[in-house]
Short mmCIF file of C-alpha atoms in Angstrom, two decimals:
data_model
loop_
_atom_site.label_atom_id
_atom_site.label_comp_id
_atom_site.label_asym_id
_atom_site.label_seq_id
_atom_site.Cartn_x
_atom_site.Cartn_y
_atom_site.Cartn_z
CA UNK A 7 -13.33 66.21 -59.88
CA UNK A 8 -10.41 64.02 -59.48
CA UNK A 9 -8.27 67.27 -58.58
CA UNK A 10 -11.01 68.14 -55.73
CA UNK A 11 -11.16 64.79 -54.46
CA UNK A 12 -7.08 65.25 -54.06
CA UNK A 13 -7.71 68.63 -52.20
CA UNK A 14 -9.88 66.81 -49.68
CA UNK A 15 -7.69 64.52 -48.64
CA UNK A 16 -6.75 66.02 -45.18
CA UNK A 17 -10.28 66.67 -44.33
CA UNK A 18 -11.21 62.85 -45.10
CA UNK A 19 -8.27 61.27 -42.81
CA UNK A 20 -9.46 63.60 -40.07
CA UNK A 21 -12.66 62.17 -40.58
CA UNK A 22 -11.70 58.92 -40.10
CA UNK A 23 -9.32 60.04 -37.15
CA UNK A 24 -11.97 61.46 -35.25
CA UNK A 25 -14.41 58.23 -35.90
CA UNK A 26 -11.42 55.98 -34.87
CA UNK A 27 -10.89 57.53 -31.46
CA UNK A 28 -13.87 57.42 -30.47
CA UNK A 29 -15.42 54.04 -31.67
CA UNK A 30 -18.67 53.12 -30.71
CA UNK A 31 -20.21 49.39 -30.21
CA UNK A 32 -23.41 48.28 -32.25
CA UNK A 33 -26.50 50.16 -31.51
CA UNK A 34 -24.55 52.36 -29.18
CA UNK A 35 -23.32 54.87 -32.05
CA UNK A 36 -24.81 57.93 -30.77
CA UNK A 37 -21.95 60.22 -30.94
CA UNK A 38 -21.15 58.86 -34.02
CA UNK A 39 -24.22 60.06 -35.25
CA UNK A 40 -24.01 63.06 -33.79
CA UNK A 41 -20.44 63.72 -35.60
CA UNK A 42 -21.37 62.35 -38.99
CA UNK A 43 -24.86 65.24 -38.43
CA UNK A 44 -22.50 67.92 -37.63
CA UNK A 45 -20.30 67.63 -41.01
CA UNK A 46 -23.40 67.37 -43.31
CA UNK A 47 -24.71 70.89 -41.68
CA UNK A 48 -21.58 72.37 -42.20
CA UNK A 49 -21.76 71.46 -45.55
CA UNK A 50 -25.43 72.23 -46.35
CA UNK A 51 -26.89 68.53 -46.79
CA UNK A 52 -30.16 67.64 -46.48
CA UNK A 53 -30.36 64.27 -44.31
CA UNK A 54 -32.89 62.57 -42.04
CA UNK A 55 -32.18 60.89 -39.03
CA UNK A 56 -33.48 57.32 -38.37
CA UNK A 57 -36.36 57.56 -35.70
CA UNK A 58 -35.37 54.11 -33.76
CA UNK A 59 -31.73 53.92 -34.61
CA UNK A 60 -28.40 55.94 -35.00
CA UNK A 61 -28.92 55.99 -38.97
CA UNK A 62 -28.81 58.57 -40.72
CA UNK A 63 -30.18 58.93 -44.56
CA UNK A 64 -28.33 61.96 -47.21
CA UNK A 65 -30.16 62.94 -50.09
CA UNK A 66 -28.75 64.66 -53.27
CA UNK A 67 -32.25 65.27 -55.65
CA UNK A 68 -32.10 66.87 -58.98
CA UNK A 69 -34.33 67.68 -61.25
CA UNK A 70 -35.12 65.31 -64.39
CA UNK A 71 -33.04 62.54 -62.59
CA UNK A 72 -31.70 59.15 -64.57
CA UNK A 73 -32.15 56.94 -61.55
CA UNK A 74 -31.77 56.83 -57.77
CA UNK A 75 -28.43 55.94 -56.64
CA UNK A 76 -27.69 54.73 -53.06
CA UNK A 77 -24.19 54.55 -50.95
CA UNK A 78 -23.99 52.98 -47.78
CA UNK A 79 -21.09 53.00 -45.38
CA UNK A 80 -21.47 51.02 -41.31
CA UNK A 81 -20.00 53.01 -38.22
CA UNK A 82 -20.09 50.53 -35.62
CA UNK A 83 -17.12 49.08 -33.59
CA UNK A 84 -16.13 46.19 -32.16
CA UNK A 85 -15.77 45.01 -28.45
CA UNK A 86 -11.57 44.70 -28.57
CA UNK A 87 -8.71 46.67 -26.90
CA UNK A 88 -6.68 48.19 -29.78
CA UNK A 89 -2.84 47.74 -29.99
CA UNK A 90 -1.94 49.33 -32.87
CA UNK A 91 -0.09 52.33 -31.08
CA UNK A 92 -0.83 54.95 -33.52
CA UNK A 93 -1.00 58.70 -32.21
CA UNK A 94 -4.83 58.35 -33.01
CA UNK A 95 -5.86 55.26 -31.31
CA UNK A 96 -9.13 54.70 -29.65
CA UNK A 97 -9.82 56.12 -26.39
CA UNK A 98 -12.04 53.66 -25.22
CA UNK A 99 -10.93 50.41 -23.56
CA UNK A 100 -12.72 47.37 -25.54
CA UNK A 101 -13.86 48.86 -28.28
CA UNK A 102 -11.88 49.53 -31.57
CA UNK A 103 -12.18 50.11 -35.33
CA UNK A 104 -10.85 46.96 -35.76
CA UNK A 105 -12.76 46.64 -39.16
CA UNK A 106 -12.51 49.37 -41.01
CA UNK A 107 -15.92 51.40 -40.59
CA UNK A 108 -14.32 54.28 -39.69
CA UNK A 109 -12.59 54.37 -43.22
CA UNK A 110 -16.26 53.82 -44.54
CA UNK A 111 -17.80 56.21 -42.54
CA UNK A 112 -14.99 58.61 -43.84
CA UNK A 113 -15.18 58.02 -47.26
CA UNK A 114 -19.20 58.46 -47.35
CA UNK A 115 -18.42 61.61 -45.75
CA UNK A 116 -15.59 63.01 -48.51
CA UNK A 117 -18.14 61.52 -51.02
CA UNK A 118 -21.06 64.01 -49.76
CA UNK A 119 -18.36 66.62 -50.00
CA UNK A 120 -17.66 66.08 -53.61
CA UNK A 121 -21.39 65.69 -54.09
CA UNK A 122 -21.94 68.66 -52.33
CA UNK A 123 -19.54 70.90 -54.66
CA UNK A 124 -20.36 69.44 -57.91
CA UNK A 125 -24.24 68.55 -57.30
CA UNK A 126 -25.26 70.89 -60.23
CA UNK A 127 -23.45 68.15 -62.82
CA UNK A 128 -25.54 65.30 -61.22
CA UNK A 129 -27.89 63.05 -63.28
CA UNK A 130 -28.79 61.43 -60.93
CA UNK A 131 -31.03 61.22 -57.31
CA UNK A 132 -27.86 60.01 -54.84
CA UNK A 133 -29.16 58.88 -51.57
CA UNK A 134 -26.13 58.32 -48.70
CA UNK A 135 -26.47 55.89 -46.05
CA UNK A 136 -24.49 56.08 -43.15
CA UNK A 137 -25.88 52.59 -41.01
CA UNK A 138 -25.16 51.77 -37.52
CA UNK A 139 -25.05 48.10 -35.94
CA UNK A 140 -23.69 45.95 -38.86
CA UNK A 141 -22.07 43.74 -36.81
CA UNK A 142 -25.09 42.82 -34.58
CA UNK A 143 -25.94 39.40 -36.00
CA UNK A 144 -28.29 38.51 -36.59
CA UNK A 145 -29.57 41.59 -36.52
CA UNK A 146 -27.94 43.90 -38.16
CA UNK A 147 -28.71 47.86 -38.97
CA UNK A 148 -29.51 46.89 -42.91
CA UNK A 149 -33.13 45.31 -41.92
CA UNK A 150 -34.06 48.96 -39.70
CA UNK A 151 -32.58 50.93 -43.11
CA UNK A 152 -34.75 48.63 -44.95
CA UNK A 153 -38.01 48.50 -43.43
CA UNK A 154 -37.97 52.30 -42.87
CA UNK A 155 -39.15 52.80 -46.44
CA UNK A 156 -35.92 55.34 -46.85
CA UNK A 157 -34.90 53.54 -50.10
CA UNK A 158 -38.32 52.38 -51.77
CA UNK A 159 -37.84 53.28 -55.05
CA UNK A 160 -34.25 53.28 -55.79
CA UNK A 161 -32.73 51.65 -58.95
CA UNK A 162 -29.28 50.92 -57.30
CA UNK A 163 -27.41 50.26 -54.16
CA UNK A 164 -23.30 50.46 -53.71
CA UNK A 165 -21.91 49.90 -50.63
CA UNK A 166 -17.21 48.51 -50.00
CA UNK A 167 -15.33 46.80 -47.52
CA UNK A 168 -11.63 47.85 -46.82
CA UNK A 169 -9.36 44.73 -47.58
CA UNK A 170 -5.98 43.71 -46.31
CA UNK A 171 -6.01 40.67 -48.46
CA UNK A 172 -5.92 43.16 -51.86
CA UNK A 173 -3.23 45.59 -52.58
CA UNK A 174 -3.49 49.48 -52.17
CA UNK A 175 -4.76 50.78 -55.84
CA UNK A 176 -6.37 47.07 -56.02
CA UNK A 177 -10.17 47.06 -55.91
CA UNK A 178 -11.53 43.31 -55.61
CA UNK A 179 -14.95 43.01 -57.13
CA UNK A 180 -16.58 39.13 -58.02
CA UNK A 181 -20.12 38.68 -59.75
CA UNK A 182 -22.76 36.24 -58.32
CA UNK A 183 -22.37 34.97 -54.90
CA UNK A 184 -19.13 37.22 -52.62
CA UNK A 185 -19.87 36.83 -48.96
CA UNK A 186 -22.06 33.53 -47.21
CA UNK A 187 -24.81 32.77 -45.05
CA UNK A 188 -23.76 33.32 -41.48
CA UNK A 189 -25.12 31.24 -38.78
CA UNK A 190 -24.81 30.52 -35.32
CA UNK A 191 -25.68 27.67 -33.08
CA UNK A 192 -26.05 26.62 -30.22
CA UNK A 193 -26.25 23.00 -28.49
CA UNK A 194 -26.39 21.72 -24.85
CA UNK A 195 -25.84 17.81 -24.74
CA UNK A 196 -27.24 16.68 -21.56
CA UNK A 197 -25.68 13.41 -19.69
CA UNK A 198 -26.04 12.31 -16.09
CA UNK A 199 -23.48 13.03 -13.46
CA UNK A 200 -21.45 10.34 -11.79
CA UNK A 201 -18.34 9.46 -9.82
CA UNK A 202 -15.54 9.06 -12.28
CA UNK A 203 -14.60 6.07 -10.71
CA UNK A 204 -18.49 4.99 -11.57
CA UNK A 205 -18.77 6.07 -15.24
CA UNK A 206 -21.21 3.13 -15.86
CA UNK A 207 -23.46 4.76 -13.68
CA UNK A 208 -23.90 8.11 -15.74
CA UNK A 209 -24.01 9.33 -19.27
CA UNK A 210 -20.56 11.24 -20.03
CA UNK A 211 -22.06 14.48 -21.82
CA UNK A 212 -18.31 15.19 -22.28
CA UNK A 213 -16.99 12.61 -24.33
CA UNK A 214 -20.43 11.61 -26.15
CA UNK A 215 -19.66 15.42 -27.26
CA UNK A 216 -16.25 15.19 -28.29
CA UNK A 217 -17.56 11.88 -31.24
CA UNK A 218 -20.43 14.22 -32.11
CA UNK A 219 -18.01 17.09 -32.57
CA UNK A 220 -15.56 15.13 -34.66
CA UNK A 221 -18.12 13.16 -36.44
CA UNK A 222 -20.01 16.63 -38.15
CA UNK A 223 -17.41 17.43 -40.06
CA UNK A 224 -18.49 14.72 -42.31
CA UNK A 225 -21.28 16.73 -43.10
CA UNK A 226 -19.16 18.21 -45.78
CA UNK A 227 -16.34 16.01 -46.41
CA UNK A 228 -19.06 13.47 -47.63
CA UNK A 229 -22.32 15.41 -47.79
CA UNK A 230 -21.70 17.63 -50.07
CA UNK A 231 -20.61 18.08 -53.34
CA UNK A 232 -16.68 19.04 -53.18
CA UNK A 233 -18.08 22.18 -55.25
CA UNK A 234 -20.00 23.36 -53.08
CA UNK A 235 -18.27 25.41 -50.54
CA UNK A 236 -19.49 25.17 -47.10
CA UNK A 237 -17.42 25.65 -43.64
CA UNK A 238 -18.50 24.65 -40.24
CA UNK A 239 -16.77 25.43 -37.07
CA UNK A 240 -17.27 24.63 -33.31
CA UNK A 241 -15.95 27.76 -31.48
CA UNK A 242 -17.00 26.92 -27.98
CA UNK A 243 -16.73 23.52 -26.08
CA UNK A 244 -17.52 24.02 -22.11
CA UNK A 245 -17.79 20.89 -20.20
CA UNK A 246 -17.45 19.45 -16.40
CA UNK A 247 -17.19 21.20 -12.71
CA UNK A 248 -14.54 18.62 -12.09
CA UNK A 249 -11.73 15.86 -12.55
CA UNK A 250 -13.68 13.17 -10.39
CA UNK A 251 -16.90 13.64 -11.77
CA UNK A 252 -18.35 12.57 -14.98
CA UNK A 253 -19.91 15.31 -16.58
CA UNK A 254 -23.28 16.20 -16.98
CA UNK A 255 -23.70 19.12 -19.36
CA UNK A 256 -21.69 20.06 -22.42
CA UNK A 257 -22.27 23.06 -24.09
CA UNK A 258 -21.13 24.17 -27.55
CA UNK A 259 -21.23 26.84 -29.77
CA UNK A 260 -20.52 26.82 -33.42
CA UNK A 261 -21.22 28.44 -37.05
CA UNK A 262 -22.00 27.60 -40.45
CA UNK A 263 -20.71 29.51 -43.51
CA UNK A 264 -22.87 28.86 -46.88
CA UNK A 265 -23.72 29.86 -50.43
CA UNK A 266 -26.72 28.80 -51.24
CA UNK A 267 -30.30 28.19 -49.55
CA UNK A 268 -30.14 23.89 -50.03
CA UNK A 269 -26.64 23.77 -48.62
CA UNK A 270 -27.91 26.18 -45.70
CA UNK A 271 -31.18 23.77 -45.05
CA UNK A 272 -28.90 20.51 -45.31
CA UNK A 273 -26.64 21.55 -42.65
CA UNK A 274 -28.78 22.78 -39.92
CA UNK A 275 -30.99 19.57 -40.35
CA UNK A 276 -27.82 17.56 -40.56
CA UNK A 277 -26.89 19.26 -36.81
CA UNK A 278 -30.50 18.61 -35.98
CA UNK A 279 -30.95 14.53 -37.03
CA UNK A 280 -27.32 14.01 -35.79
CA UNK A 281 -28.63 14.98 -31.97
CA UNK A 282 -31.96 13.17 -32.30
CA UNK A 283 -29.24 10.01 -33.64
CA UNK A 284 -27.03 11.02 -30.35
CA UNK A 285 -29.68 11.03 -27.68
CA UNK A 286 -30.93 7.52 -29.18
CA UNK A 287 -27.53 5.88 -28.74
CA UNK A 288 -25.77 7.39 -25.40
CA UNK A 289 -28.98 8.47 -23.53
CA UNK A 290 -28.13 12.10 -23.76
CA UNK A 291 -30.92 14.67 -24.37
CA UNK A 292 -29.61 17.30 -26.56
CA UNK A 293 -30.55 20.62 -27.60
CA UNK A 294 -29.58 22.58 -31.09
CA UNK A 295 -30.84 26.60 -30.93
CA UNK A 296 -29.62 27.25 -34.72
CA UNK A 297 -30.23 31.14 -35.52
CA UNK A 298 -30.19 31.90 -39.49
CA UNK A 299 -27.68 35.19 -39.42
CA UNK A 300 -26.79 37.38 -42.62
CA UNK A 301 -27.47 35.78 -45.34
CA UNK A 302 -25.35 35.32 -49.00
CA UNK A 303 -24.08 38.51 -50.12
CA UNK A 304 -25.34 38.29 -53.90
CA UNK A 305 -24.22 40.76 -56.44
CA UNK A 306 -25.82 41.44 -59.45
CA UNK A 307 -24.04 40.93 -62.90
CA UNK A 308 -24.74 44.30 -64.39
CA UNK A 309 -23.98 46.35 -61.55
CA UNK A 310 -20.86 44.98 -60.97
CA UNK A 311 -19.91 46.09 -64.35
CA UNK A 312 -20.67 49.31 -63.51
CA UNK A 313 -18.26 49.23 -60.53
CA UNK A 314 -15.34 48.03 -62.94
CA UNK A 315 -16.35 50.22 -65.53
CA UNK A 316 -15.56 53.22 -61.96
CA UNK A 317 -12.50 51.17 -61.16
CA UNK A 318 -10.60 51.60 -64.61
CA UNK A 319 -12.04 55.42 -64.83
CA UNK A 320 -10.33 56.19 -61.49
CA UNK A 321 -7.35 54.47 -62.40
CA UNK A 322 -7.27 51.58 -59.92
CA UNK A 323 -6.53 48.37 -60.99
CA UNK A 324 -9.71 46.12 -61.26
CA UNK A 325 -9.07 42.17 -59.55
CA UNK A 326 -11.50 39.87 -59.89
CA UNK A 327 -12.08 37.50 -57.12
CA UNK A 328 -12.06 33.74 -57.51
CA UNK A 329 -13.27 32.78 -54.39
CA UNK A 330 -16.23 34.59 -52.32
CA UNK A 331 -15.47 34.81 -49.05
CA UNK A 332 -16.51 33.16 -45.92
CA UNK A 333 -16.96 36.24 -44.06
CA UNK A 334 -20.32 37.96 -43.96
CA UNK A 335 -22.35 41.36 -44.70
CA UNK A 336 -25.63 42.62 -43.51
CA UNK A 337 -25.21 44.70 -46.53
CA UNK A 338 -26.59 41.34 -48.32
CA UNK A 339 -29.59 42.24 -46.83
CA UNK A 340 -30.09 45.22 -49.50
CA UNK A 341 -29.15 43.15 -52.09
CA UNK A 342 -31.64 40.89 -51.38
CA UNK A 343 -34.45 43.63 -52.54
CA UNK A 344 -32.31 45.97 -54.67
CA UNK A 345 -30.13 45.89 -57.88
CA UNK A 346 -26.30 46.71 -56.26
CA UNK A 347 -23.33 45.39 -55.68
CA UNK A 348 -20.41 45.23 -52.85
CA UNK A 349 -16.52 45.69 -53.39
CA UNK A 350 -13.29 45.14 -51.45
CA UNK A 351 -11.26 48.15 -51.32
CA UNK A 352 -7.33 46.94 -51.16
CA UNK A 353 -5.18 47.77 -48.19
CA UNK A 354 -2.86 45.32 -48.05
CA UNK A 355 0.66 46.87 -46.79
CA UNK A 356 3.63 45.65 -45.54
CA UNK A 357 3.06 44.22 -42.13
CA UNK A 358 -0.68 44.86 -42.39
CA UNK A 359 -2.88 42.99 -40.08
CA UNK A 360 -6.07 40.87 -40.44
CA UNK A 361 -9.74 42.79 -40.09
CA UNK A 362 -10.69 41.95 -36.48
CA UNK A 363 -7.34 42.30 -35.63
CA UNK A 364 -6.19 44.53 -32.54
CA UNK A 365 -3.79 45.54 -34.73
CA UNK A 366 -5.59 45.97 -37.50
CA UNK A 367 -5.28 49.16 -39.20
CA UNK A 368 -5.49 50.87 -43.23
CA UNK A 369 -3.16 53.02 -45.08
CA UNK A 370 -4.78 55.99 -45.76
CA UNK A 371 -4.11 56.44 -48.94
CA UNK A 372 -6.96 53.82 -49.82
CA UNK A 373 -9.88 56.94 -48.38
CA UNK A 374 -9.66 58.56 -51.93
CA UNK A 375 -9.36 55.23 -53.87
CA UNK A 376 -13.03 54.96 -52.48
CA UNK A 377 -14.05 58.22 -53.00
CA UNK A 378 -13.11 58.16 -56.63
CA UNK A 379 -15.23 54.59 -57.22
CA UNK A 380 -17.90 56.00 -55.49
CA UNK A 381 -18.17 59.30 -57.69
CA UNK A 382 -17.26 57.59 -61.11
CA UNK A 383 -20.69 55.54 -59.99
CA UNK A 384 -22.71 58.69 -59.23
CA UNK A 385 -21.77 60.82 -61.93
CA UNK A 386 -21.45 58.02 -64.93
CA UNK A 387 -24.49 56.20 -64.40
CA UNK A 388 -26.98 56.75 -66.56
CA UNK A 389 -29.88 54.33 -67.83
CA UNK A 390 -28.46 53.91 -71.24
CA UNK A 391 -24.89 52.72 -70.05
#
């Protein structure tokens, strides 16, 4: 297999080349679709299309099957202008593979390929999921995919991430808790206007805002146990229509990244009582719209053991992550009802770039590194392992 995989190569950097110039927001991934449709005919897959999304659903059934395996890669984009001036760069202004689904999306595809040609050695059921819109959170594709039905019955779920922050050959896996909550709020802290040469005769929404903003980040510094990893960040601060006039409306925006359900409740009712506390001492009247997004990415013990178990049989070098990451995954929405686990595929190169970078971009190399984890998980997964 490992000699086929090699052959493919070509095939599986055009795939991505294709996806990549001609990225498609969340929910908009139509052509996408339509694309990722068009290679599974050509190679005789059975799929499904999603009735009320882009999805689409592979399946690889064989008689007497071990299990049912699933593999999900995203395709969506996101809303940037790319920069990395490659010969294959998008051709749409403000949107770019600026993430790395394209290089999922590709190496689902060269994994139905090798599925395809060797499906008579399979075990096991393989289902392929190929989900749009996982960057629309709170609302990502992975609850559609879920509530569909498409995977009741399944045993396990595998889904990666390209990584800049891991070495090519590196694949980064980490048991228990990888990726947090994500949340999002929202909060308008309403004053009274006034002439700035009259402040007594208002309520300054601005600077009442600027104590409350400095003044949450005690929530963790002494709220929390300094174990208990928790981040939260004001990204927004709009305020006043002018120098002479005391302002009357601040609005903010801001996020919360957690681990754990209690450290997820304490903060937004720490935001919460902290407003109620504001509007009693300034005369403000404040409002907090705090919207739960993805929530933990959990792995689970045994399957990530299966992963490294794939990782040393494709000869990659297995890392184990100390830290789980602040980011965040709608694919923690599977793991949330399935056994599975998620993995960081290493791309870090010389003068590589950040994920949501408009620079960002893989070396290629990595396509088959995921190809080979993915089929070392298919075909060596049996329930006695």
């Amino acid at each position: 297999m490992k000699n086929y995989i090699k052959s493919i190569k070509n095939d599986v950097i055009n795939y991505r080349r294709t996806i990549h110039q001609n990225p498609e927001l969340s929910y908009e991934e139509k052509e996408t679709s339509n694309y990722i449709a068009n290679e599974l005919d050509k190679l005789g897959i059975t799929y499904k299309r999603q009735s009320d999304n882009y999805g689409i659903i592979a399946y690889f059934n064989v008689d007497n099957a071990s299990k049912t395996i699933a593999f999900r890669a995203d395709m969506d984009a996101l809303p940037l202008n790319e920069e990395t001036n490659v010969n294959y760069s998008s051709k749409k202004s403000k949107c770019m593979h600026a993430c790395g689904h394209d290089a999922h999306t590709a190496i689902l595809l060269g994994f139905a390929k090798v599925l395809q040609e060797f499906k008579s050695e399979l075990k096991n059921n393989i289902i392929l999921v190929f989900q749009p819109a996982e960057e629309a959170s709170p609302n990502g594709g992975a609850k559609a995919i879920i509530n569909s039905g498409v995977l009741d019955g399944i045993d396990e779920i595998y889904g990666l991430h390209v990584w800049p922050e891991a070495n090519v050959g590196e694949v980064m896996v980490k048991k228990g808790a990888m990726m947090a909550n994500s949340d999002h709020f929202y909060v308008s802290i309403n004053g009274k206007s006034s002439h700035a040469a009259e402040p007594h005769k208002g309520i300054d929404a601005l600077s009442t805002a600027c104590n409350w903003v400095s003044n949450i980040q005690t929530f963790i510094s002494r709220g929390l146990d300094p174990f208990d990893n928790a981040v939260l960040t004001i990204g927004t601060f709009n305020s006043g229509v002018r120098y002479n006039v005391v302002s009357e409306l601040t609005k903010i925006e801001g996020t919360c990244r957690t681990f754990s359900s209690k450290t997820r409740d304490y903060l937004e009712n720490s935001l919460k009582n902290s407003l109620e506390a504001l509007d009693k001492a300034y005369g403000t009247n404040s409002v907090l719209d705090y919207q739960r997004g993805y929530p933990a990415l959990i792995n689970n013990d045994e399957a990530v053991d299966k992963v490294v178990k794939a990782i040393i049989k494709s000869d990659l070098k297995v890392v184990y992550k100390d830290n789980a990451s602040t980011g965040a995954e709608d694919f923690a929405f599977y793991l949330q009802k399935y056994k599975g686990a998620f993995f960081f595929l290493g791309t870090k190169y010389s003068g590589c770039f950040p994920l949501h970078h408009p620079k960002f971009n893989i070396d290629e190399d990595i396509l088959l590194n995921g190809i080979l984890v993915f089929t070392n998980l298919a075909f060596n997964n049996a329930n006695d392992d």
